[in-house]
Amino acid sequence: MAMTMTRHTPAIIAFATAVLVSTAALAHAFLDHALPAVGATVAQAPTEVTIWFTQALEPAFAGCAVTNAAGQRVDTGQVTVDPQNPQELHVPLTALPPGEYKVSWHVVSVDTHRTTGDFNFTVQ
Ligand SMILES: [Cu+2]
């Protein structure tokens, strides 16, 4: 009986660890959806990029840069987490001419985990 326990314990620990890790991964703040949508081509220049995350954000540690094809910043630098919805990030933009833009975000979720990502959209 003791032998069986010893043989099985590592497997049980491994299983428990896997469950914990997957739960922690789910708790990270990842991009859920955005406006303009990820990869979208839009006919009208947006006045802001809005990103919805899978978890609430720490407002003090949320940042986002929007750059044009030349790598120049086109956001106003006034990134805010929505006071009504802590999963929603607002990134106001300057007037965008037609072109391709890159949105690079970095956030810290309320569980203190840092995540980053980027996506593009195009203004026709
Ligand atoms: Cu997390």
JSON list of C-alpha atoms and ligand atoms in Angstrom, two decimals:
[
{"chain": "A", "resi": 1, "resn": "MET", "atom": "CA", "xyz": [0.00, 0.00, 0.00]},
{"chain": "A", "resi": 2, "resn": "ALA", "atom": "CA", "xyz": [2.79, 2.39, 0.93]},
{"chain": "A", "resi": 3, "resn": "MET", "atom": "CA", "xyz": [4.57, 1.49, -2.32]},
{"chain": "A", "resi": 4, "resn": "THR", "atom": "CA", "xyz": [1.45, 2.29, -4.34]},
{"chain": "A", "resi": 5, "resn": "MET", "atom": "CA", "xyz": [1.05, 5.65, -2.63]},
{"chain": "A", "resi": 6, "resn": "THR", "atom": "CA", "xyz": [4.66, 6.56, -3.32]},
{"chain": "A", "resi": 7, "resn": "ARG", "atom": "CA", "xyz": [4.36, 5.64, -6.98]},
{"chain": "A", "resi": 8, "resn": "HIS", "atom": "CA", "xyz": [1.14, 7.60, -7.48]},
{"chain": "A", "resi": 9, "resn": "THR", "atom": "CA", "xyz": [1.92, 10.71, -5.49]},
{"chain": "A", "resi": 10, "resn": "PRO", "atom": "CA", "xyz": [4.11, 12.39, -8.12]},
{"chain": "A", "resi": 11, "resn": "ALA", "atom": "CA", "xyz": [1.39, 11.92, -10.75]},
{"chain": "A", "resi": 12, "resn": "ILE", "atom": "CA", "xyz": [-1.18, 13.45, -8.41]},
{"chain": "A", "resi": 13, "resn": "ILE", "atom": "CA", "xyz": [1.11, 16.41, -7.71]},
{"chain": "A", "resi": 14, "resn": "ALA", "atom": "CA", "xyz": [1.75, 16.88, -11.44]},
{"chain": "A", "resi": 15, "resn": "PHE", "atom": "CA", "xyz": [-1.98, 16.84, -12.12]},
{"chain": "A", "resi": 16, "resn": "ALA", "atom": "CA", "xyz": [-2.68, 19.34, -9.32]},
{"chain": "A", "resi": 17, "resn": "THR", "atom": "CA", "xyz": [0.08, 21.62, -10.61]},
{"chain": "A", "resi": 18, "resn": "ALA", "atom": "CA", "xyz": [-1.29, 21.48, -14.15]},
{"chain": "A", "resi": 19, "resn": "VAL", "atom": "CA", "xyz": [-4.73, 22.48, -12.86]},
{"chain": "A", "resi": 20, "resn": "LEU", "atom": "CA", "xyz": [-3.26, 25.38, -10.88]},
{"chain": "A", "resi": 21, "resn": "VAL", "atom": "CA", "xyz": [-1.18, 26.59, -13.84]},
{"chain": "A", "resi": 22, "resn": "SER", "atom": "CA", "xyz": [-4.11, 26.51, -16.25]},
{"chain": "A", "resi": 23, "resn": "THR", "atom": "CA", "xyz": [-6.28, 28.39, -13.74]},
{"chain": "A", "resi": 24, "resn": "ALA", "atom": "CA", "xyz": [-3.58, 31.06, -13.37]},
{"chain": "A", "resi": 25, "resn": "ALA", "atom": "CA", "xyz": [-3.25, 31.34, -17.16]},
{"chain": "A", "resi": 26, "resn": "LEU", "atom": "CA", "xyz": [-6.98, 31.89, -17.49]},
{"chain": "A", "resi": 27, "resn": "ALA", "atom": "CA", "xyz": [-6.76, 34.66, -14.91]},
{"chain": "A", "resi": 28, "resn": "HIS", "atom": "CA", "xyz": [-4.31, 36.72, -16.97]},
{"chain": "A", "resi": 29, "resn": "ALA", "atom": "CA", "xyz": [-5.59, 39.74, -18.82]},
{"chain": "A", "resi": 30, "resn": "PHE", "atom": "CA", "xyz": [-5.52, 38.91, -22.53]},
{"chain": "A", "resi": 31, "resn": "LEU", "atom": "CA", "xyz": [-7.10, 40.82, -25.35]},
{"chain": "A", "resi": 32, "resn": "ASP", "atom": "CA", "xyz": [-10.70, 39.69, -25.71]},
{"chain": "A", "resi": 33, "resn": "HIS", "atom": "CA", "xyz": [-11.70, 41.99, -28.57]},
{"chain": "A", "resi": 34, "resn": "ALA", "atom": "CA", "xyz": [-10.91, 45.47, -29.83]},
{"chain": "A", "resi": 35, "resn": "LEU", "atom": "CA", "xyz": [-12.34, 48.36, -31.84]},
{"chain": "A", "resi": 36, "resn": "PRO", "atom": "CA", "xyz": [-11.11, 48.73, -34.56]},
{"chain": "A", "resi": 37, "resn": "ALA", "atom": "CA", "xyz": [-11.07, 44.93, -34.55]},
{"chain": "A", "resi": 38, "resn": "VAL", "atom": "CA", "xyz": [-7.78, 43.03, -34.70]},
{"chain": "A", "resi": 39, "resn": "GLY", "atom": "CA", "xyz": [-6.63, 43.03, -38.33]},
{"chain": "A", "resi": 40, "resn": "ALA", "atom": "CA", "xyz": [-9.56, 45.15, -39.47]},
{"chain": "A", "resi": 41, "resn": "THR", "atom": "CA", "xyz": [-9.65, 47.56, -42.39]},
{"chain": "A", "resi": 42, "resn": "VAL", "atom": "CA", "xyz": [-11.90, 50.51, -41.60]},
{"chain": "A", "resi": 43, "resn": "ALA", "atom": "CA", "xyz": [-13.28, 53.13, -43.99]},
{"chain": "A", "resi": 44, "resn": "GLN", "atom": "CA", "xyz": [-13.30, 55.93, -41.40]},
{"chain": "A", "resi": 45, "resn": "ALA", "atom": "CA", "xyz": [-10.39, 56.90, -39.17]},
{"chain": "A", "resi": 46, "resn": "PRO", "atom": "CA", "xyz": [-11.23, 55.98, -35.56]},
{"chain": "A", "resi": 47, "resn": "THR", "atom": "CA", "xyz": [-10.80, 58.64, -32.86]},
{"chain": "A", "resi": 48, "resn": "GLU", "atom": "CA", "xyz": [-9.71, 56.02, -30.35]},
{"chain": "A", "resi": 49, "resn": "VAL", "atom": "CA", "xyz": [-8.77, 52.37, -30.01]},
{"chain": "A", "resi": 50, "resn": "THR", "atom": "CA", "xyz": [-10.79, 50.50, -27.40]},
{"chain": "A", "resi": 51, "resn": "ILE", "atom": "CA", "xyz": [-9.55, 47.16, -26.12]},
{"chain": "A", "resi": 52, "resn": "TRP", "atom": "CA", "xyz": [-11.56, 44.79, -23.96]},
{"chain": "A", "resi": 53, "resn": "PHE", "atom": "CA", "xyz": [-9.54, 42.38, -21.82]},
{"chain": "A", "resi": 54, "resn": "THR", "atom": "CA", "xyz": [-10.41, 39.04, -20.24]},
{"chain": "A", "resi": 55, "resn": "GLN", "atom": "CA", "xyz": [-9.74, 40.37, -16.74]},
{"chain": "A", "resi": 56, "resn": "ALA", "atom": "CA", "xyz": [-9.82, 43.64, -14.81]},
{"chain": "A", "resi": 57, "resn": "LEU", "atom": "CA", "xyz": [-6.73, 45.86, -15.21]},
{"chain": "A", "resi": 58, "resn": "GLU", "atom": "CA", "xyz": [-4.59, 47.83, -12.78]},
{"chain": "A", "resi": 59, "resn": "PRO", "atom": "CA", "xyz": [-5.07, 51.38, -14.18]},
{"chain": "A", "resi": 60, "resn": "ALA", "atom": "CA", "xyz": [-1.63, 52.59, -13.01]},
{"chain": "A", "resi": 61, "resn": "PHE", "atom": "CA", "xyz": [0.16, 49.92, -15.07]},
{"chain": "A", "resi": 62, "resn": "ALA", "atom": "CA", "xyz": [-1.84, 49.93, -18.30]},
{"chain": "A", "resi": 63, "resn": "GLY", "atom": "CA", "xyz": [-0.18, 51.39, -21.37]},
{"chain": "A", "resi": 64, "resn": "CYS", "atom": "CA", "xyz": [-0.65, 51.37, -25.10]},
{"chain": "A", "resi": 65, "resn": "ALA", "atom": "CA", "xyz": [1.16, 52.91, -28.06]},
{"chain": "A", "resi": 66, "resn": "VAL", "atom": "CA", "xyz": [-0.34, 53.23, -31.52]},
{"chain": "A", "resi": 67, "resn": "THR", "atom": "CA", "xyz": [2.20, 53.79, -34.29]},
{"chain": "A", "resi": 68, "resn": "ASN", "atom": "CA", "xyz": [2.00, 54.41, -38.02]},
{"chain": "A", "resi": 69, "resn": "ALA", "atom": "CA", "xyz": [3.98, 52.58, -40.72]},
{"chain": "A", "resi": 70, "resn": "ALA", "atom": "CA", "xyz": [6.94, 54.91, -40.06]},
{"chain": "A", "resi": 71, "resn": "GLY", "atom": "CA", "xyz": [6.92, 53.93, -36.39]},
{"chain": "A", "resi": 72, "resn": "GLN", "atom": "CA", "xyz": [5.68, 57.33, -35.19]},
{"chain": "A", "resi": 73, "resn": "ARG", "atom": "CA", "xyz": [3.25, 57.53, -32.28]},
{"chain": "A", "resi": 74, "resn": "VAL", "atom": "CA", "xyz": [-0.26, 58.54, -33.34]},
{"chain": "A", "resi": 75, "resn": "ASP", "atom": "CA", "xyz": [-2.01, 58.11, -29.99]},
{"chain": "A", "resi": 76, "resn": "THR", "atom": "CA", "xyz": [-2.38, 61.08, -27.65]},
{"chain": "A", "resi": 77, "resn": "GLY", "atom": "CA", "xyz": [-0.66, 59.32, -24.74]},
{"chain": "A", "resi": 78, "resn": "GLN", "atom": "CA", "xyz": [-3.83, 59.62, -22.63]},
{"chain": "A", "resi": 79, "resn": "VAL", "atom": "CA", "xyz": [-4.52, 55.91, -22.06]},
{"chain": "A", "resi": 80, "resn": "THR", "atom": "CA", "xyz": [-7.24, 55.25, -19.51]},
{"chain": "A", "resi": 81, "resn": "VAL", "atom": "CA", "xyz": [-8.96, 52.24, -18.00]},
{"chain": "A", "resi": 82, "resn": "ASP", "atom": "CA", "xyz": [-12.71, 52.78, -18.13]},
{"chain": "A", "resi": 83, "resn": "PRO", "atom": "CA", "xyz": [-13.94, 53.77, -14.65]},
{"chain": "A", "resi": 84, "resn": "GLN", "atom": "CA", "xyz": [-17.22, 51.88, -15.31]},
{"chain": "A", "resi": 85, "resn": "ASN", "atom": "CA", "xyz": [-15.51, 48.76, -16.66]},
{"chain": "A", "resi": 86, "resn": "PRO", "atom": "CA", "xyz": [-11.98, 47.91, -15.45]},
{"chain": "A", "resi": 87, "resn": "GLN", "atom": "CA", "xyz": [-11.62, 45.40, -18.34]},
{"chain": "A", "resi": 88, "resn": "GLU", "atom": "CA", "xyz": [-11.87, 48.18, -20.95]},
{"chain": "A", "resi": 89, "resn": "LEU", "atom": "CA", "xyz": [-8.90, 50.27, -22.12]},
{"chain": "A", "resi": 90, "resn": "HIS", "atom": "CA", "xyz": [-9.33, 53.54, -24.03]},
{"chain": "A", "resi": 91, "resn": "VAL", "atom": "CA", "xyz": [-6.53, 54.83, -26.27]},
{"chain": "A", "resi": 92, "resn": "PRO", "atom": "CA", "xyz": [-7.38, 58.23, -27.81]},
{"chain": "A", "resi": 93, "resn": "LEU", "atom": "CA", "xyz": [-5.86, 58.92, -31.21]},
{"chain": "A", "resi": 94, "resn": "THR", "atom": "CA", "xyz": [-4.73, 61.95, -33.16]},
{"chain": "A", "resi": 95, "resn": "ALA", "atom": "CA", "xyz": [-6.30, 62.45, -36.63]},
{"chain": "A", "resi": 96, "resn": "LEU", "atom": "CA", "xyz": [-5.25, 59.40, -38.65]},
{"chain": "A", "resi": 97, "resn": "PRO", "atom": "CA", "xyz": [-4.59, 59.59, -42.39]},
{"chain": "A", "resi": 98, "resn": "PRO", "atom": "CA", "xyz": [-5.13, 56.40, -44.40]},
{"chain": "A", "resi": 99, "resn": "GLY", "atom": "CA", "xyz": [-2.48, 53.80, -43.63]},
{"chain": "A", "resi": 100, "resn": "GLU", "atom": "CA", "xyz": [-1.59, 50.77, -41.54]},
{"chain": "A", "resi": 101, "resn": "TYR", "atom": "CA", "xyz": [-1.32, 51.15, -37.77]},
{"chain": "A", "resi": 102, "resn": "LYS", "atom": "CA", "xyz": [0.10, 48.99, -35.03]},
{"chain": "A", "resi": 103, "resn": "VAL", "atom": "CA", "xyz": [-1.38, 48.86, -31.53]},
{"chain": "A", "resi": 104, "resn": "SER", "atom": "CA", "xyz": [1.08, 47.69, -28.84]},
{"chain": "A", "resi": 105, "resn": "TRP", "atom": "CA", "xyz": [-0.43, 47.20, -25.39]},
{"chain": "A", "resi": 106, "resn": "HIS", "atom": "CA", "xyz": [0.95, 46.18, -22.03]},
{"chain": "A", "resi": 107, "resn": "VAL", "atom": "CA", "xyz": [-1.18, 45.70, -18.96]},
{"chain": "A", "resi": 108, "resn": "VAL", "atom": "CA", "xyz": [-1.09, 44.29, -15.47]},
{"chain": "A", "resi": 109, "resn": "SER", "atom": "CA", "xyz": [-4.21, 42.47, -14.38]},
{"chain": "A", "resi": 110, "resn": "VAL", "atom": "CA", "xyz": [-5.57, 42.68, -10.83]},
{"chain": "A", "resi": 111, "resn": "ASP", "atom": "CA", "xyz": [-3.86, 39.35, -10.07]},
{"chain": "A", "resi": 112, "resn": "THR", "atom": "CA", "xyz": [-0.54, 41.25, -10.69]},
{"chain": "A", "resi": 113, "resn": "HIS", "atom": "CA", "xyz": [0.33, 39.31, -13.87]},
{"chain": "A", "resi": 114, "resn": "ARG", "atom": "CA", "xyz": [1.82, 41.33, -16.73]},
{"chain": "A", "resi": 115, "resn": "THR", "atom": "CA", "xyz": [0.79, 40.63, -20.31]},
{"chain": "A", "resi": 116, "resn": "THR", "atom": "CA", "xyz": [1.67, 42.34, -23.59]},
{"chain": "A", "resi": 117, "resn": "GLY", "atom": "CA", "xyz": [0.51, 42.07, -27.17]},
{"chain": "A", "resi": 118, "resn": "ASP", "atom": "CA", "xyz": [0.05, 43.91, -30.41]},
{"chain": "A", "resi": 119, "resn": "PHE", "atom": "CA", "xyz": [-2.19, 43.93, -33.46]},
{"chain": "A", "resi": 120, "resn": "ASN", "atom": "CA", "xyz": [-2.66, 45.95, -36.62]},
{"chain": "A", "resi": 121, "resn": "PHE", "atom": "CA", "xyz": [-5.53, 47.74, -38.27]},
{"chain": "A", "resi": 122, "resn": "THR", "atom": "CA", "xyz": [-5.73, 49.69, -41.51]},
{"chain": "A", "resi": 123, "resn": "VAL", "atom": "CA", "xyz": [-7.51, 52.96, -42.32]},
{"chain": "A", "resi": 124, "resn": "GLN", "atom": "CA", "xyz": [-8.59, 53.06, -45.97]},
{"chain": "B", "resi": 1, "resn": "CU", "atom": "CU", "xyz": [-2.77, 36.05, -14.23]}
]
